[in-house]
């Protein structure tokens, strides 16, 4: 892991300009991903976990825009990293990266393939965009990819349409498309949402085995902590557009630091923090996208809220110990003393 | 599979068309009186009834026989290509058709071409640039054009043309000097010079309507996940839009081609009258009013045949452009 990160987001902001004002979907997110590693990004709906990765892909659509930050991407090991935000999102450079070395799969595989094109045409398209293979070579490569993701009888399946496949099969095809040009990094946005549990496992296992084979970095976006426990190496927990805690997967479940992480784990069946009796819900609701919460955005819902501190200033993400970083004043001594004095 | 399906459909079409032909003939005969009665009345007014002529008409057209027999004579003639003669002009129905159908079809086909070639790019643009000033402008123009009846547009057009270009005669299709001339390059050029007027007037409403439909279809498709996925593959956004959402959104239009078929020869009646166009529409109307049975029934029936064939073509096209549709499902 001493190598350089493949992808590094630095203080990335995503804003949507609406008639009611700017919605600040991502408010300064920083994370990095290395080769052979899976970084899980967890958080509830609307916390900006998908948006931050869309920003890396250049897929933020107007009225949205990446308003601030840097997105460093390293195409080859040892090479200098380039800031993807230096290019227009639809520029030639960006398009050659997107779908090639930087690939993405999405949730809801049911609608991810065009209903009127053969699945082979999707594969052919991505190979045509990113490689110099001729027609015959592309067909062979497509069949090879389909076989690799566990679709038997590839030459025949190549000619079929998406509605002739089940949801799990379609997600396999999406993975095949994403892997077509040997990506350095795969962003998987809730890849198993909408699939039933046995299929979920198959898909995640497939991704893990392909990751091992191709030494990819993976960003796994999910709200399912069970998926995190099974698949991630490191975890970033997001709340309201910010990362509130980063740690490795074992520490996350054994010694979570940020009160939001703790509350999240308490609300899940089978986590060590759940204990006896009823599951605990996080009290309150997520503030609306246009509401302004002073201080720490989680303080109105926090069990360890310190009046006079948490509602005054925004905590930054700082190291708590050698394993964990958290954005919480509980672990920032200077502030804690201020509160008790 | 496909051939069997077409065969099945054609088999069903035969009894359907027979039933339609009977209804058509029956409906045309339904009003009280007949062409013969009207003819006798007209002769009486003029002073003398020529019984010999009446007798000839009676014998030729079987006016004294029951309707069902007349129907039999008409339909058997029709299938062998003999559609009888117009009572009024004593000209063969086939000759009248040969004269009017090409002009009517030319206007219709040009109108369809005009409609599509404007509606498709504008519809896509309006969808992609939705809720921008450009979209609002297209919507405003479109709704105005849709809400204005074509004959009003025709009248306004004539008035406006009168004041800005008085030498130009916006009515008719052929200038007077070519009216009886045989077809030549010059006559064709003259036709083209006049053709754009009815094509424009007839096409405006349809274009506006199609822009709205296409805009809605494309917007629906743009929201689908597969568009985002195609972008994530690194495809150029414009190519993505043309390859995926437009391809899906245009399906209903492509498959609708068949149902346009009957309207190709019908021509728009009111516009044809306002602009004085020699199309089939006004001729059929006149035939219906004077109970010119053979001409009216033949024209209406041909349109019905085209409708049945058109629907079959539509169904087949739908299956060709949309692989989700299969034939003869159990």
XYZ file of C-alpha atoms in Angstrom:
671
model
C 0.000 0.000 0.000
C 3.013 2.235 -0.157
C 2.091 3.079 -3.728
C 0.401 6.274 -4.788
C -3.377 6.460 -4.728
C -5.203 5.879 -8.027
C -7.906 8.387 -7.236
C -7.767 11.192 -4.735
C -10.578 13.624 -4.084
C -9.517 16.844 -2.384
C -12.111 19.088 -0.791
C -14.658 18.433 -3.557
C -17.854 20.489 -3.530
C -20.915 19.807 -5.685
C -23.636 22.411 -5.966
C -27.011 22.372 -7.672
C -28.356 25.777 -8.646
C -32.122 25.612 -8.257
C -34.808 28.288 -8.305
C -34.974 28.088 -4.504
C -31.243 28.611 -4.046
C -28.105 26.526 -4.333
C -28.323 23.003 -2.970
C -24.953 22.043 -1.611
C -24.939 18.299 -2.208
C -21.269 17.623 -1.484
C -19.491 19.963 0.954
C -15.799 19.323 0.852
C -15.150 15.622 0.491
C -11.639 14.225 0.638
C -10.775 10.573 0.160
C -8.306 8.411 -1.727
C -8.333 4.908 -3.137
C -5.386 2.613 -3.791
C -4.782 -0.384 -5.990
C -6.295 -3.681 -4.796
C -8.307 -1.837 -2.204
C -12.027 -1.392 -1.614
C -13.140 1.870 -0.105
C -16.738 1.789 1.045
C -18.676 5.024 1.258
C -21.692 4.687 3.523
C -24.437 7.046 4.512
C -28.159 7.504 4.214
C -29.965 8.618 1.051
C -29.086 12.139 -0.010
C -25.858 12.383 1.941
C -23.879 12.966 -1.243
C -22.144 9.622 -1.440
C -23.154 9.025 -5.059
C -22.692 12.657 -6.031
C -19.050 12.682 -4.964
C -18.277 9.764 -7.267
C -20.338 11.222 -10.107
C -18.077 14.242 -9.746
C -15.039 12.037 -10.276
C -16.646 10.534 -13.395
C -17.609 13.948 -14.770
C -21.243 12.891 -14.712
C -22.708 15.780 -12.717
C -25.419 17.216 -14.952
C -26.575 20.837 -15.040
C -27.931 22.562 -13.003
C -25.335 20.760 -10.903
C -21.623 21.519 -11.010
C -18.431 20.738 -9.188
C -17.850 24.122 -7.613
C -14.587 23.534 -5.823
C -11.854 21.021 -5.173
C -9.436 18.778 -7.010
C -9.850 15.260 -8.329
C -6.488 13.598 -8.896
C -6.387 10.535 -11.099
C -3.314 8.454 -11.856
C -3.648 6.417 -14.999
C -0.435 4.410 -14.552
C 1.558 3.637 -11.461
C 4.425 6.052 -10.935
C 2.967 8.486 -13.422
C 2.060 11.996 -12.404
C -1.552 12.365 -11.286
C -3.797 14.633 -13.360
C -6.570 16.804 -12.011
C -9.711 15.703 -13.822
C -11.353 19.035 -13.081
C -8.847 20.728 -15.385
C -10.801 19.235 -18.284
C -14.337 19.987 -19.348
C -16.516 17.074 -18.336
C -17.287 16.178 -21.958
C -13.852 16.941 -23.358
C -11.963 14.341 -25.372
C -9.558 13.730 -22.484
C -12.345 13.197 -19.972
C -14.241 10.891 -22.312
C -11.161 8.781 -22.890
C -10.805 8.272 -19.133
C -14.486 7.752 -18.391
C -15.447 4.194 -19.256
C -11.825 3.274 -19.889
C -9.429 3.410 -16.931
C -12.157 4.858 -14.710
C -15.305 2.772 -14.926
C -18.572 2.783 -13.062
C -21.527 0.503 -12.468
C -24.862 1.709 -11.227
C -27.796 0.649 -9.154
C -30.960 -0.668 -10.785
C -29.457 -2.885 -13.471
C -32.990 -3.433 -14.784
C -32.917 -0.176 -16.748
C -29.186 0.178 -17.278
C -29.220 -1.375 -20.746
C -30.989 0.063 -23.756
C -34.159 -1.918 -24.448
C -33.727 -1.756 -28.218
C -30.061 -2.673 -28.563
C -28.487 -6.110 -28.294
C -26.334 -6.493 -25.207
C -23.375 -7.165 -27.478
C -23.801 -3.739 -29.021
C -23.229 -2.151 -25.620
C -20.009 -4.089 -25.184
C -18.931 -3.378 -28.729
C -19.539 0.326 -28.189
C -17.265 0.627 -25.174
C -14.512 -1.392 -26.873
C -14.796 0.752 -29.972
C -14.503 3.920 -27.895
C -11.464 2.900 -25.910
C -9.478 0.360 -27.944
C -8.139 -0.077 -31.475
C -9.491 -3.612 -31.848
C -11.165 -4.493 -35.144
C -14.666 -5.870 -35.392
C -13.774 -9.511 -35.046
C -11.398 -8.852 -32.136
C -14.064 -6.809 -30.366
C -16.554 -9.639 -30.724
C -14.069 -12.125 -29.303
C -13.218 -9.788 -26.444
C -16.920 -9.235 -25.692
C -17.547 -12.976 -25.537
C -14.503 -13.403 -23.331
C -15.838 -10.723 -20.970
C -19.289 -12.277 -20.820
C -17.746 -15.628 -19.977
C -15.592 -13.946 -17.339
C -18.615 -12.504 -15.518
C -20.317 -15.895 -15.536
C -22.605 -15.712 -18.527
C -22.423 -19.045 -20.334
C -22.956 -19.469 -24.079
C -21.577 -15.983 -24.668
C -21.712 -15.956 -28.473
C -25.446 -16.616 -28.371
C -26.140 -14.281 -25.454
C -24.217 -11.539 -27.278
C -27.107 -11.259 -29.723
C -29.866 -11.126 -27.145
C -31.671 -8.107 -25.734
C -31.626 -6.894 -22.154
C -35.189 -8.016 -21.447
C -34.079 -11.588 -22.012
C -31.875 -11.388 -18.912
C -32.684 -11.364 -15.194
C -31.649 -8.497 -12.925
C -28.591 -10.337 -11.662
C -27.553 -11.229 -15.200
C -27.956 -7.626 -16.289
C -25.694 -6.465 -13.471
C -23.148 -9.053 -14.605
C -23.349 -7.557 -18.100
C -22.871 -4.066 -16.652
C -19.789 -5.339 -14.844
C -18.528 -6.855 -18.096
C -18.995 -3.486 -19.830
C -17.217 -1.654 -17.003
C -14.321 -4.105 -17.087
C -14.045 -4.160 -20.864
C -11.041 -1.858 -20.993
C -9.268 -3.079 -17.842
C -10.069 -0.134 -15.577
C -7.709 0.986 -12.849
C -10.630 1.968 -10.687
C -14.207 0.755 -10.543
C -16.863 2.872 -8.892
C -19.810 0.714 -7.877
C -22.850 2.783 -6.925
C -25.078 0.503 -4.873
C -24.450 -2.356 -7.280
C -26.686 -4.775 -5.433
C -29.670 -2.565 -4.652
C -32.772 -4.060 -6.186
C -31.352 -7.550 -6.454
C -32.408 -10.345 -4.151
C -30.070 -11.425 -1.397
C -28.545 -14.547 -2.943
C -27.892 -12.673 -6.185
C -26.387 -9.778 -4.196
C -23.820 -12.155 -2.785
C -22.972 -13.592 -6.183
C -22.448 -10.129 -7.641
C -20.240 -9.002 -4.759
C -18.202 -12.188 -4.937
C -17.786 -11.731 -8.665
C -16.581 -8.175 -8.120
C -14.133 -9.310 -5.436
C -12.661 -12.052 -7.639
C -12.302 -9.691 -10.605
C -10.690 -7.098 -8.373
C -8.124 -9.637 -7.241
C -7.427 -10.635 -10.820
C -7.052 -7.151 -12.236
C -5.721 -5.337 -9.140
C -8.361 -2.673 -9.398
C -9.218 -0.117 -6.809
C -12.933 -0.190 -5.973
C -15.130 2.522 -4.544
C -18.189 0.777 -3.155
C -21.080 3.111 -2.475
C -23.742 1.578 -0.288
C -26.101 2.112 2.594
C -25.949 -1.550 3.558
C -23.581 -2.077 6.475
C -23.621 -5.838 5.944
C -22.190 -5.287 2.467
C -19.540 -3.023 3.996
C -18.553 -5.612 6.596
C -18.158 -8.302 3.954
C -16.394 -6.384 1.199
C -14.649 -3.203 2.287
C -11.079 -2.580 3.393
C -11.584 1.000 4.450
C -14.768 2.926 5.138
C -15.803 6.562 4.827
C -19.028 7.516 6.588
C -20.849 10.476 5.099
C -23.485 12.734 6.582
C -25.025 15.726 4.782
C -22.376 16.054 2.134
C -19.394 15.621 4.449
C -17.239 12.736 5.535
C -17.654 12.399 9.302
C -15.441 9.396 9.881
C -12.856 7.346 8.004
C -11.393 4.149 9.351
C -10.646 0.549 8.425
C -13.494 -1.883 8.337
C -12.635 -3.729 11.580
C -12.308 -0.586 13.630
C -15.582 0.682 12.214
C -17.526 -2.159 13.762
C -15.401 -2.526 16.906
C -14.677 1.036 17.928
C -16.715 3.591 15.990
C -15.953 7.131 17.051
C -18.323 9.630 15.532
C -21.747 9.670 17.251
C -23.407 9.372 13.828
C -21.468 6.193 13.053
C -22.369 4.841 16.465
C -26.033 5.662 15.968
C -25.966 4.104 12.501
C -24.496 0.860 13.839
C -27.032 0.746 16.665
C -29.849 0.830 14.163
C -28.733 -2.309 12.329
C -29.738 -5.867 13.158
C -26.783 -8.010 14.178
C -24.179 -5.334 14.742
C -22.178 -5.626 18.007
C -23.617 -2.349 19.263
C -27.249 -3.270 18.875
C -27.587 -5.103 22.176
C -30.862 -6.486 23.507
C -34.389 -5.315 22.817
C -35.609 -2.961 20.200
C -33.357 -1.464 17.536
C -32.586 2.170 18.079
C -33.551 4.740 15.513
C -31.557 7.920 15.003
C -33.821 10.584 16.426
C -34.955 13.551 14.424
C -34.848 13.805 10.658
C -32.265 14.774 8.107
C -32.449 18.550 7.568
C -33.800 19.623 4.189
C -31.340 20.362 1.410
C -31.806 24.116 1.748
C -31.794 24.278 5.583
C -28.759 25.779 7.217
C -27.590 24.021 10.380
C -25.082 26.090 12.353
C -22.029 24.305 13.707
C -21.802 20.544 13.360
C -24.566 19.446 10.988
C -25.340 16.408 13.141
C -25.731 18.257 16.447
C -29.575 18.456 16.459
C -29.723 14.662 16.347
C -26.634 13.875 18.392
C -26.736 12.089 21.782
C -23.489 13.694 22.859
C -24.287 17.218 21.825
C -22.232 19.777 23.714
C -24.098 23.105 23.900
C -21.989 26.099 23.130
C -19.493 24.053 21.123
C -21.240 21.851 18.594
C -23.731 24.489 17.518
C -21.051 27.144 17.086
C -18.351 25.803 14.838
C -17.934 23.184 12.172
C -15.654 20.319 13.253
C -12.991 19.280 10.732
C -11.933 15.740 9.970
C -8.970 15.051 12.255
C -7.060 11.979 13.350
C -8.426 10.435 16.543
C -5.845 7.656 16.655
C -3.641 6.004 14.045
C -6.602 4.173 12.548
C -9.480 6.596 12.650
C -10.238 10.142 11.582
C -13.428 11.749 12.817
C -15.051 15.152 12.423
C -16.266 15.541 15.974
C -15.372 17.867 18.857
C -15.585 14.957 21.313
C -12.150 13.906 20.124
C -10.668 17.343 19.808
C -9.383 18.082 23.302
C -9.117 21.812 23.044
C -12.811 22.127 22.249
C -13.829 19.569 24.826
C -12.104 21.484 27.569
C -13.769 24.645 26.423
C -17.113 22.934 26.872
C -16.456 21.677 30.370
C -14.947 24.908 31.670
C -42.729 -16.737 -37.772
C -43.099 -13.342 -39.369
C -44.358 -14.752 -42.702
C -46.936 -16.872 -40.936
C -48.094 -13.878 -38.980
C -48.469 -11.773 -42.136
C -50.404 -14.599 -43.782
C -52.733 -14.854 -40.784
C -53.307 -11.134 -40.792
C -54.107 -11.104 -44.499
C -56.594 -13.918 -44.014
C -58.343 -11.912 -41.333
C -58.261 -8.834 -43.558
C -60.461 -10.429 -46.259
C -63.667 -10.805 -44.214
C -62.936 -7.466 -42.550
C -62.763 -5.714 -45.894
C -65.887 -7.452 -47.181
C -67.804 -6.253 -44.146
C -66.418 -2.733 -44.554
C -67.314 -2.645 -48.247
C -70.881 -3.557 -47.460
C -71.181 -0.937 -44.734
C -69.686 1.694 -47.033
C -72.100 0.904 -49.833
C -75.044 0.701 -47.465
C -74.250 4.034 -45.832
C -73.925 5.810 -49.157
C -77.290 4.477 -50.269
C -78.887 5.271 -46.935
C -80.085 8.834 -47.569
C -83.587 8.894 -49.119
C -83.773 9.096 -52.893
C -81.089 8.241 -55.360
C -79.110 9.851 -58.106
C -81.786 8.764 -60.540
C -84.582 10.499 -58.588
C -82.539 13.664 -58.492
C -81.871 13.385 -62.210
C -85.574 12.985 -62.994
C -86.408 15.949 -60.783
C -83.813 18.039 -62.562
C -85.162 17.009 -65.968
C -88.711 17.882 -64.898
C -87.532 21.325 -63.960
C -86.013 21.736 -67.366
C -89.292 20.768 -68.936
C -89.012 17.308 -70.394
C -88.169 13.940 -69.010
C -86.220 11.871 -71.462
C -87.534 8.429 -70.603
C -85.061 6.728 -72.914
C -82.118 8.207 -71.078
C -83.632 7.294 -67.736
C -84.150 3.772 -68.998
C -80.512 3.504 -70.112
C -79.275 4.725 -66.748
C -81.577 2.293 -65.004
C -80.297 -0.629 -67.024
C -76.648 0.270 -66.759
C -76.671 0.852 -63.034
C -79.420 -1.518 -61.919
C -81.361 1.228 -60.110
C -84.508 -0.861 -60.218
C -82.910 -3.777 -58.420
C -82.629 -4.092 -54.622
C -79.604 -2.558 -52.933
C -77.984 -5.892 -52.243
C -77.901 -6.671 -55.977
C -76.418 -3.281 -56.737
C -73.818 -3.969 -54.088
C -73.068 -7.306 -55.738
C -72.509 -5.677 -59.134
C -70.309 -2.989 -57.603
C -68.095 -5.241 -55.478
C -67.574 -7.899 -58.165
C -66.647 -5.138 -60.573
C -64.358 -3.581 -58.005
C -62.265 -6.667 -57.404
C -61.737 -7.098 -61.147
C -60.635 -3.473 -61.422
C -63.817 -2.131 -62.954
C -65.166 0.451 -60.570
C -67.946 1.631 -62.818
C -68.626 5.146 -63.982
C -69.509 8.322 -62.210
C -73.239 8.975 -62.698
C -72.649 12.646 -62.830
C -69.796 13.017 -65.277
C -70.091 9.643 -66.991
C -66.325 9.293 -66.613
C -64.808 6.030 -65.465
C -64.062 6.062 -61.720
C -60.603 4.676 -62.426
C -59.881 7.608 -64.703
C -60.987 10.135 -62.113
C -58.745 8.420 -59.593
C -55.793 8.318 -61.977
C -56.192 12.035 -62.435
C -56.570 13.088 -58.803
C -54.621 10.543 -56.780
C -51.095 11.481 -57.971
C -51.568 15.141 -57.072
C -53.188 14.273 -53.758
C -50.456 11.803 -52.913
C -47.745 14.268 -53.900
C -49.136 16.902 -51.560
C -49.534 14.392 -48.746
C -46.082 12.887 -49.117
C -44.409 16.279 -49.286
C -46.402 17.307 -46.214
C -45.271 14.239 -44.299
C -41.684 14.873 -45.337
C -41.987 18.517 -44.296
C -43.541 17.571 -40.957
C -40.922 14.982 -40.095
C -37.906 16.904 -41.195
C -38.890 19.831 -38.989
C -40.485 18.002 -36.085
C -37.696 15.528 -35.394
C -34.814 17.985 -34.929
C -36.994 20.528 -33.134
C -38.580 17.908 -30.893
C -35.197 16.571 -29.849
C -33.830 20.072 -29.296
C -36.814 21.059 -27.177
C -36.365 17.927 -25.051
C -32.631 18.320 -24.544
C -32.915 22.046 -23.861
C -36.092 21.665 -21.840
C -37.164 24.554 -19.632
C -34.825 26.981 -21.361
C -35.904 30.041 -23.376
C -35.444 28.028 -26.593
C -37.831 25.360 -25.363
C -40.369 27.977 -24.270
C -40.182 29.617 -27.690
C -40.717 26.286 -29.471
C -43.577 25.485 -27.113
C -45.224 28.856 -27.691
C -44.962 28.654 -31.468
C -45.999 25.015 -31.386
C -49.090 25.491 -29.249
C -50.185 28.480 -31.337
C -49.788 26.478 -34.532
C -51.652 23.521 -33.052
C -54.513 25.648 -31.788
C -55.083 27.420 -35.101
C -57.199 25.442 -37.567
C -55.394 24.899 -40.865
C -58.073 26.653 -42.916
C -57.623 29.786 -40.807
C -53.897 29.596 -41.468
C -54.719 29.205 -45.154
C -56.935 32.302 -45.138
C -54.441 34.375 -43.162
C -51.738 33.216 -45.525
C -53.728 34.333 -48.549
C -54.402 37.754 -47.073
C -50.779 38.256 -46.095
C -49.487 37.042 -49.470
C -51.890 39.400 -51.210
C -50.283 42.390 -49.563
C -46.630 41.386 -49.718
C -46.478 39.524 -53.023
C -49.553 40.355 -55.076
C -48.308 38.690 -58.275
C -48.215 35.312 -56.617
C -51.412 33.294 -56.741
C -51.441 31.028 -53.703
C -54.398 28.979 -54.887
C -54.374 26.006 -57.206
C -51.444 23.830 -58.081
C -50.843 24.411 -61.750
C -50.630 27.799 -63.438
C -53.265 28.483 -66.024
C -50.890 28.215 -68.957
C -49.971 24.659 -68.014
C -53.459 23.547 -66.966
C -54.106 21.362 -70.005
C -50.562 20.879 -71.143
C -49.058 17.395 -71.051
C -46.579 16.648 -68.261
C -43.175 18.136 -68.898
C -40.238 19.371 -66.894
C -41.564 22.900 -67.057
C -44.962 21.822 -65.836
C -43.379 19.887 -62.981
C -41.327 22.922 -62.018
C -44.491 24.940 -62.063
C -46.120 22.367 -59.786
C -43.250 22.623 -57.318
C -43.584 26.392 -57.348
C -47.144 26.062 -56.091
C -46.792 22.953 -53.982
C -45.022 24.506 -51.028
C -48.081 26.559 -50.111
C -50.436 23.666 -49.301
C -47.536 21.629 -47.910
C -46.681 24.416 -45.496
C -50.273 25.081 -44.484
C -51.152 21.419 -44.082
C -47.915 20.622 -42.294
C -47.809 23.371 -39.684
C -50.339 21.854 -37.284
C -48.965 18.345 -37.617
C -45.404 19.542 -37.138
C -46.320 21.366 -33.954
C -48.161 18.332 -32.616
C -45.305 16.003 -33.444
C -42.774 18.296 -31.762
C -44.812 18.048 -28.569
C -45.060 14.250 -28.771
C -41.397 13.780 -29.577
C -40.338 16.211 -26.859
C -42.340 14.306 -24.250
C -41.042 10.936 -25.471
C -37.416 12.032 -25.487
C -37.683 13.619 -22.029
C -39.094 10.361 -20.695
C -36.187 8.438 -22.160
C -33.505 10.929 -21.110
C -34.297 10.172 -17.473
C -33.647 6.465 -17.946
C -30.624 4.872 -16.407
C -29.250 3.565 -19.701
C -28.552 7.123 -20.853
C -26.352 7.742 -17.824
C -24.689 4.373 -18.344
C -23.883 5.222 -21.952
C -22.315 8.496 -20.838
C -20.322 6.603 -18.224
C -18.843 4.528 -21.049
C -17.202 7.696 -22.350
C -19.463 8.294 -25.313
C -19.952 11.845 -26.539
C -23.174 13.242 -24.978
C -24.672 14.232 -28.327
C -24.026 10.778 -29.753
C -25.524 9.238 -26.616
C -28.741 11.176 -27.104
C -29.052 10.244 -30.764
C -28.153 6.611 -30.283
C -30.284 5.743 -27.254
C -33.174 7.992 -26.137
C -33.980 9.273 -29.620
C -33.883 5.774 -31.033
C -36.399 4.635 -28.415
C -38.526 7.780 -28.552
C -38.884 7.640 -32.311
C -40.339 4.122 -32.301
C -43.965 5.235 -32.010
C -43.463 7.628 -34.941
C -41.859 5.026 -37.175
C -44.498 2.477 -36.404
C -47.161 5.097 -37.033
C -46.159 5.442 -40.687
C -48.647 2.761 -41.699
C -51.626 4.568 -40.300
C -50.793 7.614 -42.419
C -51.500 5.562 -45.550
C -55.231 6.286 -45.950
C -54.715 10.004 -45.402
C -52.210 10.111 -48.259
C -54.966 9.849 -50.853
C -57.749 11.509 -48.915
C -56.221 14.973 -48.950
C -57.500 17.603 -46.626
C -60.969 18.549 -47.749
C -61.326 22.007 -46.252
C -57.839 23.166 -47.180
C -58.298 21.849 -50.697
C -61.485 23.851 -51.041
C -59.971 27.010 -49.562
C -56.898 26.795 -51.758
C -58.696 25.382 -54.775
C -56.535 22.276 -54.984
C -57.472 19.521 -57.434
C -57.310 16.710 -54.877
C -59.538 13.781 -54.171
C -61.051 15.223 -50.996
C -63.470 17.762 -52.475
C -64.337 15.380 -55.313
C -65.437 12.682 -52.867
C -67.457 15.199 -50.895
C -69.284 16.245 -54.051
C -69.907 12.625 -54.996
C -71.353 11.900 -51.570
C -73.697 14.884 -51.768
C -75.030 13.966 -55.172
C -75.257 10.271 -54.280
C -72.843 9.399 -57.041
C -72.690 5.896 -55.598
C -69.938 4.250 -57.597
C -67.449 7.077 -57.341
C -68.116 7.733 -53.651
C -68.179 4.091 -52.600
C -65.023 3.267 -54.541
C -63.060 6.179 -53.064
C -64.186 5.559 -49.513
C -63.583 1.855 -49.859
C -60.051 2.346 -51.235
C -59.270 4.432 -48.183
C -60.571 1.653 -45.964
C -58.350 -0.872 -47.745
C -55.380 1.424 -47.241
C -56.296 1.769 -43.573
C -56.366 -1.999 -43.079
C -53.084 -2.446 -44.952
C -51.600 0.534 -43.109
C -52.405 -0.914 -39.713
C -50.783 -4.180 -40.736
C -47.677 -2.288 -41.866
C -47.673 -0.391 -38.568
C -47.794 -3.586 -36.568
C -44.993 -5.127 -38.587
C -42.837 -2.009 -38.326
C -43.382 -1.859 -34.596
C -41.988 -5.355 -34.298
C -39.040 -4.456 -36.516
C -38.037 -1.324 -34.596
C -38.794 -2.627 -31.120
C -37.352 -6.040 -30.321
C -39.496 -6.273 -27.191
C -42.481 -7.030 -29.407
C -42.837 -10.522 -30.765
C -45.326 -12.161 -33.111
C -47.804 -14.859 -32.367
C -47.123 -15.089 -28.651
C -48.994 -17.872 -26.962
